[in-house]
């Protein structure tokens, strides 16, 4: 479906659509209502367990108990220290956050997320887009960072484009060409032991950027060629640095709201690079479309063409969101999947059997229906995202007073759901530390735990409701095509120390990705 409408009409459509999505979510999530009597009988918000403001500063600064912990270990430590429900008091201009480590509380939070769900944005990127570059972001700060009606307008414009299965499948042949180029490159960069080089994570970032630009802008950057433009690496570096620097400024205590620190200035430079280069590529893509003559059937299913028919200003915003959200996240998900398959050869062999039935000829092209019949591939990706999560948590701002574990949680409170902690907790997931893709198959496997036995709100890597990840289908498609092509001809092994992860807005590998990749 293509939306052609004035701004007012889009707003009206979006209001209805987001309300509909919210109502669907509330129907799907059933829990007891938090009535007035329950509120009056509950303990005051101020009595929630958690560190004081002074302790927050002491714990997270050098020498503190959480200072050197990874995000994974920090969330686990908070759970151990304060229980399944706690409060992190706001400091240095940040609001309080209530943190939960129990899925039954997640259910209540999602049910009370409101008509236009709000999750805490990235304050630094909000500052940049509204204060420094309002010329580009005048209509919206983006799908990830905006809120309220302007977010609803953009989301409604993007939903029928980004979440249309037919459109996603239409990109499979094009994405397959990128994958083939990448695998040819893998063959040339292996060492004498068939192991990947120390900078293989950067190679995955190149593949991810090349793929998402092809999807968003119908264009190849040439990242996988020997004549790659250095400008492309500059964009990759800016996006990667963004996730690290924003974590330092927006998650950890920082004084940037009162004094523009060197770290803040570096982050603003990253935003400049990301915005300038993305706009440059988007403008070129729009010009190419304008110069096309006649009926071009290949562009009938096109993200860019469809969004341009809605609003030209949205094209740059959506393209930038796709690049920011679709490079580090997708490459991190691939690195985790390959690591788990390398460490669990039985699962890798079983997945390869599924691939061989669908692709008996290694040289055959992939069709739009190639990934439709791969339940084990989907199960492997789900289990990998549970064991090796990319997002650390889900956040929502509740739109009315609620009660959690007998405590008053006032309207407007930011609630953090510690998904990665719950997904590895034996209280909620049987054999939680094991990689068992079979738990996500429809048919229960003998001797294997089943995902049907645990609360689905334990594990929601792509979010929930109307603010769920809009690029989920594209990400799953990219990961599926790449893994399918690789395992069709190669075996992946891991002969190093267990994977470690770096702190950031998302969890990315800190270890060198020295996979051993050999021909079958």
mmCIF file of C-alpha atoms in Angstrom, residues 180-499:
data_model
loop_
_atom_site.group_PDB
_atom_site.id
_atom_site.type_symbol
_atom_site.label_atom_id
_atom_site.label_comp_id
_atom_site.label_asym_id
_atom_site.label_seq_id
_atom_site.Cartn_x
_atom_site.Cartn_y
_atom_site.Cartn_z
ATOM 1 C CA UNK A 180 28.091 -13.488 -2.914
ATOM 2 C CA UNK A 181 30.574 -10.623 -3.113
ATOM 3 C CA UNK A 182 31.161 -10.839 0.623
ATOM 4 C CA UNK A 183 31.772 -14.594 0.610
ATOM 5 C CA UNK A 184 34.253 -14.205 -2.263
ATOM 6 C CA UNK A 185 36.023 -11.652 -0.077
ATOM 7 C CA UNK A 186 36.002 -14.055 2.887
ATOM 8 C CA UNK A 187 37.913 -16.559 0.760
ATOM 9 C CA UNK A 188 40.638 -14.035 -0.004
ATOM 10 C CA UNK A 189 41.209 -12.651 3.501
ATOM 11 C CA UNK A 190 41.636 -15.966 5.338
ATOM 12 C CA UNK A 191 45.050 -16.754 6.780
ATOM 13 C CA UNK A 192 46.961 -20.014 6.407
ATOM 14 C CA UNK A 193 44.778 -21.557 9.147
ATOM 15 C CA UNK A 194 41.586 -20.495 7.345
ATOM 16 C CA UNK A 195 40.880 -18.033 10.175
ATOM 17 C CA UNK A 196 39.489 -14.579 9.671
ATOM 18 C CA UNK A 197 41.736 -11.513 10.199
ATOM 19 C CA UNK A 198 41.712 -9.487 13.409
ATOM 20 C CA UNK A 199 39.545 -6.793 11.800
ATOM 21 C CA UNK A 200 36.847 -9.168 10.546
ATOM 22 C CA UNK A 201 34.236 -7.302 12.580
ATOM 23 C CA UNK A 202 34.853 -4.344 10.282
ATOM 24 C CA UNK A 203 34.337 -6.624 7.278
ATOM 25 C CA UNK A 204 30.917 -7.585 8.658
ATOM 26 C CA UNK A 205 30.131 -3.894 9.099
ATOM 27 C CA UNK A 206 31.001 -3.335 5.431
ATOM 28 C CA UNK A 207 28.654 -6.130 4.388
ATOM 29 C CA UNK A 208 25.904 -4.728 6.593
ATOM 30 C CA UNK A 209 26.296 -1.157 5.297
ATOM 31 C CA UNK A 210 26.431 -2.318 1.682
ATOM 32 C CA UNK A 211 23.229 -4.299 2.196
ATOM 33 C CA UNK A 212 21.230 -1.597 3.970
ATOM 34 C CA UNK A 213 22.217 1.126 1.477
ATOM 35 C CA UNK A 214 21.102 -1.161 -1.332
ATOM 36 C CA UNK A 215 17.749 -1.627 0.416
ATOM 37 C CA UNK A 216 17.246 1.985 1.488
ATOM 38 C CA UNK A 217 18.662 3.794 -1.539
ATOM 39 C CA UNK A 218 18.826 1.266 -4.407
ATOM 40 C CA UNK A 219 22.575 1.821 -4.627
ATOM 41 C CA UNK A 220 25.856 -0.087 -4.217
ATOM 42 C CA UNK A 221 28.651 1.729 -2.383
ATOM 43 C CA UNK A 222 31.375 -0.689 -3.471
ATOM 44 C CA UNK A 223 32.450 -1.501 0.086
ATOM 45 C CA UNK A 224 33.385 -5.063 -0.843
ATOM 46 C CA UNK A 225 35.595 -4.114 -3.785
ATOM 47 C CA UNK A 226 39.279 -3.279 -3.891
ATOM 48 C CA UNK A 227 38.449 0.293 -4.934
ATOM 49 C CA UNK A 228 36.300 1.099 -1.922
ATOM 50 C CA UNK A 229 35.875 4.829 -1.321
ATOM 51 C CA UNK A 230 37.495 5.868 2.032
ATOM 52 C CA UNK A 231 34.377 7.936 2.660
ATOM 53 C CA UNK A 232 32.476 4.698 3.301
ATOM 54 C CA UNK A 233 34.804 3.701 6.142
ATOM 55 C CA UNK A 234 34.366 7.169 7.582
ATOM 56 C CA UNK A 235 30.612 6.539 7.752
ATOM 57 C CA UNK A 236 31.113 3.129 9.389
ATOM 58 C CA UNK A 237 33.457 4.615 11.977
ATOM 59 C CA UNK A 238 30.996 7.404 12.772
ATOM 60 C CA UNK A 239 28.098 4.989 13.327
ATOM 61 C CA UNK A 240 30.218 2.614 15.426
ATOM 62 C CA UNK A 241 31.577 5.477 17.529
ATOM 63 C CA UNK A 242 28.044 6.806 18.002
ATOM 64 C CA UNK A 243 26.950 3.668 19.872
ATOM 65 C CA UNK A 244 29.989 3.847 22.168
ATOM 66 C CA UNK A 245 29.999 7.606 22.800
ATOM 67 C CA UNK A 246 26.230 7.851 23.319
ATOM 68 C CA UNK A 247 26.517 5.099 25.935
ATOM 69 C CA UNK A 248 29.098 7.199 27.790
ATOM 70 C CA UNK A 249 26.917 10.319 27.652
ATOM 71 C CA UNK A 250 23.351 9.021 27.799
ATOM 72 C CA UNK A 251 23.624 5.884 29.947
ATOM 73 C CA UNK A 252 26.506 6.599 32.302
ATOM 74 C CA UNK A 253 26.615 9.757 34.444
ATOM 75 C CA UNK A 254 27.727 12.753 32.365
ATOM 76 C CA UNK A 255 27.779 16.542 32.713
ATOM 77 C CA UNK A 256 27.300 17.265 28.987
ATOM 78 C CA UNK A 257 23.979 19.040 29.616
ATOM 79 C CA UNK A 258 25.870 21.660 31.647
ATOM 80 C CA UNK A 259 29.269 21.583 29.979
ATOM 81 C CA UNK A 260 30.020 20.420 26.432
ATOM 82 C CA UNK A 261 32.734 17.866 27.115
ATOM 83 C CA UNK A 262 35.277 16.595 24.538
ATOM 84 C CA UNK A 263 33.293 13.344 24.351
ATOM 85 C CA UNK A 264 30.144 15.331 23.555
ATOM 86 C CA UNK A 265 31.937 17.264 20.810
ATOM 87 C CA UNK A 266 33.248 14.025 19.300
ATOM 88 C CA UNK A 267 29.721 12.641 19.269
ATOM 89 C CA UNK A 268 28.400 15.761 17.515
ATOM 90 C CA UNK A 269 31.107 15.256 14.881
ATOM 91 C CA UNK A 270 29.895 11.671 14.399
ATOM 92 C CA UNK A 271 26.351 12.928 13.906
ATOM 93 C CA UNK A 272 27.618 15.439 11.345
ATOM 94 C CA UNK A 273 29.366 12.708 9.359
ATOM 95 C CA UNK A 274 26.369 10.381 9.525
ATOM 96 C CA UNK A 275 23.873 13.072 8.539
ATOM 97 C CA UNK A 276 25.964 14.678 5.786
ATOM 98 C CA UNK A 277 26.957 11.438 4.055
ATOM 99 C CA UNK A 278 23.495 9.910 4.334
ATOM 100 C CA UNK A 279 21.883 13.027 2.888
ATOM 101 C CA UNK A 280 24.445 13.008 0.088
ATOM 102 C CA UNK A 281 23.629 9.407 -0.845
ATOM 103 C CA UNK A 282 19.882 10.022 -0.475
ATOM 104 C CA UNK A 283 19.953 13.102 -2.708
ATOM 105 C CA UNK A 284 21.833 11.146 -5.370
ATOM 106 C CA UNK A 285 19.335 8.293 -5.147
ATOM 107 C CA UNK A 286 16.401 10.704 -5.498
ATOM 108 C CA UNK A 287 18.061 12.276 -8.538
ATOM 109 C CA UNK A 288 18.533 8.853 -10.141
ATOM 110 C CA UNK A 289 14.864 8.062 -9.632
ATOM 111 C CA UNK A 290 13.849 11.419 -11.122
ATOM 112 C CA UNK A 291 15.948 10.784 -14.233
ATOM 113 C CA UNK A 292 14.426 7.376 -14.908
ATOM 114 C CA UNK A 293 12.084 7.290 -17.872
ATOM 115 C CA UNK A 294 9.242 4.954 -18.711
ATOM 116 C CA UNK A 295 7.906 2.173 -16.533
ATOM 117 C CA UNK A 296 10.645 0.615 -14.480
ATOM 118 C CA UNK A 297 9.212 -2.580 -13.044
ATOM 119 C CA UNK A 298 12.310 -3.164 -10.936
ATOM 120 C CA UNK A 299 11.439 -0.049 -8.932
ATOM 121 C CA UNK A 300 7.825 -1.065 -8.322
ATOM 122 C CA UNK A 301 8.820 -2.613 -5.010
ATOM 123 C CA UNK A 302 11.189 0.040 -3.671
ATOM 124 C CA UNK A 303 11.575 1.462 -0.168
ATOM 125 C CA UNK A 304 12.832 4.795 -1.461
ATOM 126 C CA UNK A 305 10.253 5.205 -4.213
ATOM 127 C CA UNK A 306 7.406 4.385 -1.852
ATOM 128 C CA UNK A 307 8.525 6.742 0.905
ATOM 129 C CA UNK A 308 9.062 9.556 -1.615
ATOM 130 C CA UNK A 309 5.437 9.244 -2.639
ATOM 131 C CA UNK A 310 4.514 9.949 0.956
ATOM 132 C CA UNK A 311 6.895 12.774 1.839
ATOM 133 C CA UNK A 312 10.326 13.712 0.443
ATOM 134 C CA UNK A 313 11.490 15.030 3.822
ATOM 135 C CA UNK A 314 10.862 11.618 5.353
ATOM 136 C CA UNK A 315 13.225 9.964 2.857
ATOM 137 C CA UNK A 316 16.399 11.350 4.449
ATOM 138 C CA UNK A 317 15.128 10.718 7.993
ATOM 139 C CA UNK A 318 14.158 7.121 7.252
ATOM 140 C CA UNK A 319 17.380 6.429 5.347
ATOM 141 C CA UNK A 320 19.453 7.719 8.253
ATOM 142 C CA UNK A 321 17.440 5.679 10.754
ATOM 143 C CA UNK A 322 17.917 2.555 8.631
ATOM 144 C CA UNK A 323 21.670 3.090 8.476
ATOM 145 C CA UNK A 324 22.055 3.809 12.199
ATOM 146 C CA UNK A 325 19.771 0.981 13.297
ATOM 147 C CA UNK A 326 20.751 -1.519 10.624
ATOM 148 C CA UNK A 327 24.553 -1.663 10.533
ATOM 149 C CA UNK A 328 25.977 -2.437 13.974
ATOM 150 C CA UNK A 329 22.843 -4.300 15.093
ATOM 151 C CA UNK A 330 22.719 -6.631 12.083
ATOM 152 C CA UNK A 331 26.457 -7.314 12.075
ATOM 153 C CA UNK A 332 26.344 -7.980 15.835
ATOM 154 C CA UNK A 333 23.478 -10.435 15.356
ATOM 155 C CA UNK A 334 25.429 -12.244 12.607
ATOM 156 C CA UNK A 335 28.583 -12.445 14.715
ATOM 157 C CA UNK A 336 26.583 -13.957 17.583
ATOM 158 C CA UNK A 337 24.782 -16.435 15.344
ATOM 159 C CA UNK A 338 27.989 -17.639 13.715
ATOM 160 C CA UNK A 339 29.686 -17.909 17.100
ATOM 161 C CA UNK A 340 26.878 -20.039 18.528
ATOM 162 C CA UNK A 341 26.743 -22.252 15.443
ATOM 163 C CA UNK A 342 30.535 -22.642 15.539
ATOM 164 C CA UNK A 343 30.367 -23.682 19.207
ATOM 165 C CA UNK A 344 27.456 -26.065 18.564
ATOM 166 C CA UNK A 345 28.358 -28.167 15.533
ATOM 167 C CA UNK A 346 25.278 -30.386 15.801
ATOM 168 C CA UNK A 347 23.033 -27.354 15.353
ATOM 169 C CA UNK A 348 25.210 -26.145 12.473
ATOM 170 C CA UNK A 349 24.960 -29.523 10.749
ATOM 171 C CA UNK A 350 21.190 -29.617 11.207
ATOM 172 C CA UNK A 351 20.846 -26.120 9.758
ATOM 173 C CA UNK A 352 23.046 -27.090 6.818
ATOM 174 C CA UNK A 353 20.755 -30.039 6.068
ATOM 175 C CA UNK A 354 17.822 -27.627 5.883
ATOM 176 C CA UNK A 355 19.798 -25.333 3.577
ATOM 177 C CA UNK A 356 20.800 -28.164 1.243
ATOM 178 C CA UNK A 357 17.193 -29.204 0.734
ATOM 179 C CA UNK A 358 16.334 -25.671 -0.427
ATOM 180 C CA UNK A 359 19.554 -24.937 -2.289
ATOM 181 C CA UNK A 360 20.894 -28.206 -3.728
ATOM 182 C CA UNK A 361 22.789 -26.236 -6.369
ATOM 183 C CA UNK A 362 25.235 -23.793 -4.797
ATOM 184 C CA UNK A 363 25.186 -21.606 -7.905
ATOM 185 C CA UNK A 364 21.408 -21.331 -8.117
ATOM 186 C CA UNK A 365 20.002 -17.857 -7.488
ATOM 187 C CA UNK A 366 17.920 -17.212 -4.407
ATOM 188 C CA UNK A 367 14.321 -16.355 -5.112
ATOM 189 C CA UNK A 368 11.892 -14.183 -3.125
ATOM 190 C CA UNK A 369 10.461 -17.364 -1.595
ATOM 191 C CA UNK A 370 13.832 -18.898 -0.643
ATOM 192 C CA UNK A 371 13.600 -18.190 3.089
ATOM 193 C CA UNK A 372 9.943 -19.081 3.559
ATOM 194 C CA UNK A 373 10.592 -22.733 4.422
ATOM 195 C CA UNK A 374 13.438 -22.457 6.924
ATOM 196 C CA UNK A 375 12.020 -23.033 10.419
ATOM 197 C CA UNK A 376 15.362 -24.173 11.807
ATOM 198 C CA UNK A 377 17.136 -21.075 10.506
ATOM 199 C CA UNK A 378 14.564 -18.914 12.290
ATOM 200 C CA UNK A 379 14.934 -21.017 15.446
ATOM 201 C CA UNK A 380 18.727 -20.682 15.377
ATOM 202 C CA UNK A 381 18.514 -16.895 15.038
ATOM 203 C CA UNK A 382 15.976 -16.601 17.869
ATOM 204 C CA UNK A 383 18.051 -18.759 20.175
ATOM 205 C CA UNK A 384 21.220 -16.874 19.295
ATOM 206 C CA UNK A 385 19.566 -13.546 20.089
ATOM 207 C CA UNK A 386 18.519 -15.007 23.443
ATOM 208 C CA UNK A 387 21.969 -16.366 24.299
ATOM 209 C CA UNK A 388 23.950 -13.514 22.688
ATOM 210 C CA UNK A 389 21.614 -10.515 22.857
ATOM 211 C CA UNK A 390 22.081 -7.372 20.786
ATOM 212 C CA UNK A 391 19.700 -4.985 22.616
ATOM 213 C CA UNK A 392 20.272 -5.073 26.358
ATOM 214 C CA UNK A 393 16.814 -3.984 27.434
ATOM 215 C CA UNK A 394 13.408 -2.625 26.460
ATOM 216 C CA UNK A 395 12.217 0.745 27.772
ATOM 217 C CA UNK A 396 8.752 2.262 27.988
ATOM 218 C CA UNK A 397 7.231 5.297 29.682
ATOM 219 C CA UNK A 398 3.943 4.367 31.356
ATOM 220 C CA UNK A 399 0.997 6.678 30.663
ATOM 221 C CA UNK A 400 -0.917 6.085 33.917
ATOM 222 C CA UNK A 401 -0.300 5.174 37.560
ATOM 223 C CA UNK A 402 0.344 1.462 38.044
ATOM 224 C CA UNK A 403 1.373 -0.885 40.841
ATOM 225 C CA UNK A 404 4.282 -3.333 40.499
ATOM 226 C CA UNK A 405 5.205 -5.786 43.252
ATOM 227 C CA UNK A 406 3.187 -3.733 45.720
ATOM 228 C CA UNK A 407 4.909 -0.408 44.908
ATOM 229 C CA UNK A 408 3.355 2.706 43.389
ATOM 230 C CA UNK A 409 4.853 3.555 39.976
ATOM 231 C CA UNK A 410 3.631 7.032 38.959
ATOM 232 C CA UNK A 411 2.472 7.989 35.497
ATOM 233 C CA UNK A 412 5.359 9.146 33.302
ATOM 234 C CA UNK A 413 7.964 6.874 34.903
ATOM 235 C CA UNK A 414 10.511 5.284 32.564
ATOM 236 C CA UNK A 415 10.496 1.527 33.029
ATOM 237 C CA UNK A 416 13.430 -0.600 31.894
ATOM 238 C CA UNK A 417 12.820 -4.292 31.290
ATOM 239 C CA UNK A 418 16.037 -6.270 31.753
ATOM 240 C CA UNK A 419 15.369 -8.690 28.916
ATOM 241 C CA UNK A 420 18.858 -10.102 28.533
ATOM 242 C CA UNK A 421 19.020 -10.878 32.258
ATOM 243 C CA UNK A 422 15.634 -12.616 32.253
ATOM 244 C CA UNK A 423 16.507 -14.577 29.095
ATOM 245 C CA UNK A 424 19.511 -16.134 30.866
ATOM 246 C CA UNK A 425 17.779 -16.723 34.213
ATOM 247 C CA UNK A 426 17.042 -20.354 35.123
ATOM 248 C CA UNK A 427 13.936 -19.201 37.011
ATOM 249 C CA UNK A 428 12.354 -18.355 33.675
ATOM 250 C CA UNK A 429 14.206 -20.390 31.015
ATOM 251 C CA UNK A 430 15.093 -24.056 31.321
ATOM 252 C CA UNK A 431 18.761 -24.797 30.521
ATOM 253 C CA UNK A 432 19.203 -21.083 29.987
ATOM 254 C CA UNK A 433 22.954 -21.166 29.295
ATOM 255 C CA UNK A 434 22.655 -23.757 26.528
ATOM 256 C CA UNK A 435 22.184 -23.019 22.824
ATOM 257 C CA UNK A 436 19.098 -25.087 21.933
ATOM 258 C CA UNK A 437 17.375 -23.821 18.760
ATOM 259 C CA UNK A 438 14.851 -26.655 19.028
ATOM 260 C CA UNK A 439 13.102 -24.793 21.849
ATOM 261 C CA UNK A 440 11.755 -22.370 19.218
ATOM 262 C CA UNK A 441 10.356 -24.968 16.818
ATOM 263 C CA UNK A 442 6.589 -25.317 16.640
ATOM 264 C CA UNK A 443 6.708 -29.002 17.403
ATOM 265 C CA UNK A 444 8.193 -29.836 20.811
ATOM 266 C CA UNK A 445 11.351 -31.913 20.401
ATOM 267 C CA UNK A 446 11.954 -34.946 22.650
ATOM 268 C CA UNK A 447 14.348 -34.103 25.470
ATOM 269 C CA UNK A 448 14.405 -30.396 24.619
ATOM 270 C CA UNK A 449 12.859 -27.489 26.522
ATOM 271 C CA UNK A 450 10.191 -25.547 24.685
ATOM 272 C CA UNK A 451 9.690 -21.804 24.399
ATOM 273 C CA UNK A 452 5.995 -22.547 24.891
ATOM 274 C CA UNK A 453 6.824 -23.180 28.542
ATOM 275 C CA UNK A 454 8.091 -19.695 29.326
ATOM 276 C CA UNK A 455 6.562 -16.246 29.293
ATOM 277 C CA UNK A 456 7.029 -14.647 25.831
ATOM 278 C CA UNK A 457 7.796 -11.307 27.492
ATOM 279 C CA UNK A 458 11.053 -12.723 28.831
ATOM 280 C CA UNK A 459 12.571 -12.457 25.395
ATOM 281 C CA UNK A 460 11.559 -9.704 22.947
ATOM 282 C CA UNK A 461 14.703 -8.769 20.951
ATOM 283 C CA UNK A 462 12.784 -6.747 18.373
ATOM 284 C CA UNK A 463 10.538 -4.985 20.865
ATOM 285 C CA UNK A 464 6.773 -5.147 21.177
ATOM 286 C CA UNK A 465 3.678 -3.336 19.963
ATOM 287 C CA UNK A 466 3.576 -0.272 17.781
ATOM 288 C CA UNK A 467 7.196 0.632 18.657
ATOM 289 C CA UNK A 468 8.570 -2.769 17.694
ATOM 290 C CA UNK A 469 11.571 -2.719 15.346
ATOM 291 C CA UNK A 470 10.272 -1.610 11.961
ATOM 292 C CA UNK A 471 13.235 -3.154 10.143
ATOM 293 C CA UNK A 472 12.907 -6.612 11.674
ATOM 294 C CA UNK A 473 11.925 -8.385 8.455
ATOM 295 C CA UNK A 474 14.795 -6.821 6.525
ATOM 296 C CA UNK A 475 17.320 -7.695 9.240
ATOM 297 C CA UNK A 476 16.150 -11.318 9.435
ATOM 298 C CA UNK A 477 16.257 -11.565 5.646
ATOM 299 C CA UNK A 478 19.816 -10.191 5.406
ATOM 300 C CA UNK A 479 21.072 -12.503 8.164
ATOM 301 C CA UNK A 480 19.275 -15.489 6.661
ATOM 302 C CA UNK A 481 20.649 -14.980 3.133
ATOM 303 C CA UNK A 482 24.224 -14.530 4.384
ATOM 304 C CA UNK A 483 24.149 -17.533 6.716
ATOM 305 C CA UNK A 484 22.418 -19.689 4.119
ATOM 306 C CA UNK A 485 25.057 -18.959 1.487
ATOM 307 C CA UNK A 486 27.973 -19.448 3.872
ATOM 308 C CA UNK A 487 26.859 -22.754 5.399
ATOM 309 C CA UNK A 488 25.938 -24.110 1.975
ATOM 310 C CA UNK A 489 29.649 -24.372 1.155
ATOM 311 C CA UNK A 490 31.606 -23.778 4.363
ATOM 312 C CA UNK A 491 32.012 -24.974 7.918
ATOM 313 C CA UNK A 492 32.397 -22.416 10.727
ATOM 314 C CA UNK A 493 34.546 -23.171 13.779
ATOM 315 C CA UNK A 494 35.668 -21.180 16.816
ATOM 316 C CA UNK A 495 38.956 -22.154 18.477
ATOM 317 C CA UNK A 496 39.410 -19.164 20.767
ATOM 318 C CA UNK A 497 38.339 -17.904 24.174
ATOM 319 C CA UNK A 498 34.594 -17.363 24.740
ATOM 320 C CA UNK A 499 33.140 -14.299 23.020
#
